[in-house]
Amino acid sequence: MDDEPRRLRLLFLDAYDSFANNIIALFEHTFATTVTRIYIDDQRYWDSAALCARKDFFSLLNSFDAVIAGPGPGTPLNARDVGLIGELWSLSPESRLPVLGICLGFQSLALAFGATIERLNKPRHGIITEVDHRRTHLFRDLEDKFLATQYHSLHVNIQNVVQTKREVDHVTEPWFPSQACPSLLPLAWDYDLDIHNGAVLMGVMHTNTSIPFCGIQYHPESICTDSEGAKIVGNWLRHVRAWNAKHRVGETNPMHLRETPQAAENGAHTSPLRQHSPLRVKKTSPSHRRSASWAAVKVLAEQLPTANGDYIRRLSQTLNIVDNPTASGRSKLLSLMSAHLNTSDEPNQPRVVQWDSVPQAWLRVGSICELLGIPVSEAVVLESGNHCEKASDDENDDESDYDNGLRTDRFSIIGLFIPERTLRIHYHVHNQLLELRLGNDTVIFSMQTADVWSDLKAIVEHFRAINGPTELPFWGGLMGFVSYEASLETIGVVPSTQQEASSRADICFALIMRSIVVDHRKEMIYYQTIERNDWDWLHLARTRLQEPYQDFTRPNVPIFLETSWRPVISQTLRDEMRVPDIDSWIGKNTHVARDQIFVHVKRHFLGQVRATGIRNSTYSRKVQECQEAIRAGNSYELCLTDQSCMRLPISPPEAGLSWVLYRDLVVKNPAPFNAYLRFGQDGHGVHTISSSPERFLSVTRNGKCQYRPIKGTVKKQQGVTRKDAEYILSSSKERAENLMIVDLIRHDLHGVVGAGNVEVTKLMSVEEFETVYQLVSVIEGDLKKAKEPKTAIDLLAASLPPGSMTGAPKKRSCQILQDIETETGRRGVYSGVIGYLDVGGGADFSVAIRTAYKYDDEVTTRRKPDGSLKAYDEWRIGAGGAVTSQSTAEGEYEEMLAKRDAVARVFMQCII
């Protein structure tokens, strides 16, 4: 044992790349090294005006055996893009240590020793090419050629003959230093001399063996770089040991990292695989943070039914905590939630799920919802669409996925709101304000928070439950959405000025205590509650679900015949169906009556739709702006989006228009992840309808997690077969889009579960949906294998925003998109995620695409011919696609229209 070499200590300089965790995982898991990460602009060591910072950095290097200068966006010509990486090349002889540059780090190395950095004629992002070498140095013992993934818009020019001439002797000429760069020895080329870029340098090392600097242009960690391409890591590590044994006397010094101000304050150190920028913290006065006072809660209690004396007393008992200046905001929040729910929850006493089940028989999710009055009330419905056909590689669809909860087509969940009781959690990014609200939009508590994810984690833990049906993924908990703007906050991207002005909730969850889950595989309906002693409701639920269809449908029908709608609907039935007695006819024909009412509601409102479209010229200009950012090296892929607006005459809540639209959307664009959300009442709500084909992430109670990113789209149309779609989706453009997101998600997941615990179980498989064919990949991991305890909320926060809606690298791409999408404004619910956080520990979220949403108070007016004003609701539909260097403006516009129209056609037949 004493003869075993100690683990090498490596310093990774992270240039804010979205693949960095994959590189660290490759080094730590495959080659058993210990990696410490710092960012290239780490304030402890990077300050061009402070010599002490540079000295501290040089002193830090002495704690490590070697350095990895990582990839990232930008150019080595910009000192801010490379930061500390640029300091490596000027190390004194006594301070030198081995350095491996990857992509940006490789380019910075070459620039420092005489090379020029130039734009490729055709950028290579997610492109897989053949690399040639002479099996020397880094490439010793590798196969003569191997496939490697490239992510770069810039390349290194060392004025080698293979770069200056088209016809060369490939056996000898490319492998010698050039006159322009005598210090750089070429090690590998992609020199197929294609018509676009010519020969591209793939590997280099310094010719002076006392200067142990080398680098590679390609990404050895990519899922599509073959095993040969990753072997250079092992060769480099052997070189590190040999060089240090010869040139560095004795062992390296013990590692000592200066603490950042944030780490010192929190008493914690950042894990090397985490990539989180500090969230913005706005300092506020104690009086502002204690916004739920005695008076506020007392007024609220007096507004509620006086018969609920227990409720008022329990609220009063919490006021000492609410007004206690020493109590944390989170403890006040949890105490008030418990008091409102008339419980005395103890931290170590989990709730017990009460449940029962009945056969599904002929009941479908939509029918159950209508029986329960959901079309005209608050609710969250996450409905599994069983219409997605199997991928072309059917053998990968393992039936065991049913048992581990990762299948997309087994369960549908209906979250039930209890009037005056169900609580909603709202969070606003622009002022970091978290609110506790009732359905009538009354705010009963608010506080500013620097870490909303820890607050949500505390809520789920506070209401944790046990003993529910083990096969069900949801027992109760938080159901709702996280907007795109809230997602940006997790990566330190500040909303634009225009977005700051919004008062919309960026995170909106309801605490669901009662729910119904439909198991489509077993054809069973489960009704369950995490309320204490809620047996009466269970009995009522069973009674309702077992009654004959016409008996429990009838109470819902008159809801649509109330107030001003009764005369209109009654007249329609008389005229079209010659029905003289409405009530008598409904009693005999309840199901038909419901359908006729839905048809009338749609005809009345959608016949007056005013729509704004997205102009080809405007969208094409934005595509070109994206491609310029890509050519400049600032992004590999940019997921550009835009929005259309549907203006409909305002409908009263009892019309149930949003539900009618949702049911039509599910029929016209069925997808694995359908969702209907209605939060708030009386003109203060938000309505969302979604038929998303894409799972963002899923976590089972035993910690199994899965992502299903979708990139690469072919519109279904006459003459396009599945075989045609598979051929189109096999192109380098379509596969590059998907590959970039797969590598990005691997990075996100590695950051939580750790090295060696991430697996790509399906790579770029063609799946067929109602309106499109798409490339789908599946990435899985295991939270239980993480070095530190992790939850589904940890994974959610670490993974947002969805990479399929941003591009890569994620942070820089989001900043670029903010500038390009200025005219569009907030993405809002669209591009965020919709789903649940289960009190048993699981979670499931879809990406909010193929989605329309509207706010009740977002109203526009237009003047009618008679001079009066008519008010319109505004429904917003987002759509877009991934722009790469291979994209065409026309192709991107057509793809965006195909995705938008999948939703827009439930509003109207055509859009200008």
PDB file of C-alpha atoms in Angstrom, residues 125-128 711-713 728-742 763-764 775:
ATOM      1  CA  HIS A 125     -20.363  23.301 -32.263  1.00  0.00           C
ATOM      2  CA  GLY A 126     -21.507  19.791 -31.474  1.00  0.00           C
ATOM      3  CA  ILE A 127     -19.707  18.617 -34.601  1.00  0.00           C
ATOM      4  CA  ILE A 128     -17.953  15.244 -34.539  1.00  0.00           C
ATOM      5  CA  LYS A 711     -33.787  19.066 -29.786  1.00  0.00           C
ATOM      6  CA  GLY A 712     -34.140  18.507 -33.505  1.00  0.00           C
ATOM      7  CA  THR A 713     -37.576  18.909 -35.119  1.00  0.00           C
ATOM      8  CA  ILE A 728     -33.473  14.633 -41.849  1.00  0.00           C
ATOM      9  CA  LEU A 729     -32.845  14.247 -38.124  1.00  0.00           C
ATOM     10  CA  SER A 730     -29.636  12.332 -38.814  1.00  0.00           C
ATOM     11  CA  SER A 731     -28.043  15.477 -40.250  1.00  0.00           C
ATOM     12  CA  SER A 732     -25.124  17.041 -38.420  1.00  0.00           C
ATOM     13  CA  LYS A 733     -27.201  20.157 -37.696  1.00  0.00           C
ATOM     14  CA  GLU A 734     -30.023  18.313 -35.938  1.00  0.00           C
ATOM     15  CA  ARG A 735     -27.713  15.980 -34.042  1.00  0.00           C
ATOM     16  CA  ALA A 736     -25.466  18.852 -32.992  1.00  0.00           C
ATOM     17  CA  GLU A 737     -28.448  20.643 -31.422  1.00  0.00           C
ATOM     18  CA  ASN A 738     -29.295  17.593 -29.350  1.00  0.00           C
ATOM     19  CA  LEU A 739     -25.711  16.696 -28.473  1.00  0.00           C
ATOM     20  CA  MET A 740     -24.984  20.133 -27.026  1.00  0.00           C
ATOM     21  CA  ILE A 741     -27.953  19.892 -24.679  1.00  0.00           C
ATOM     22  CA  VAL A 742     -27.091  16.324 -23.672  1.00  0.00           C
ATOM     23  CA  LEU A 763     -28.953   9.158 -27.305  1.00  0.00           C
ATOM     24  CA  MET A 764     -30.740  10.992 -30.119  1.00  0.00           C
ATOM     25  CA  LEU A 775     -34.858  13.823 -31.483  1.00  0.00           C
TER      26      LEU A 775
END
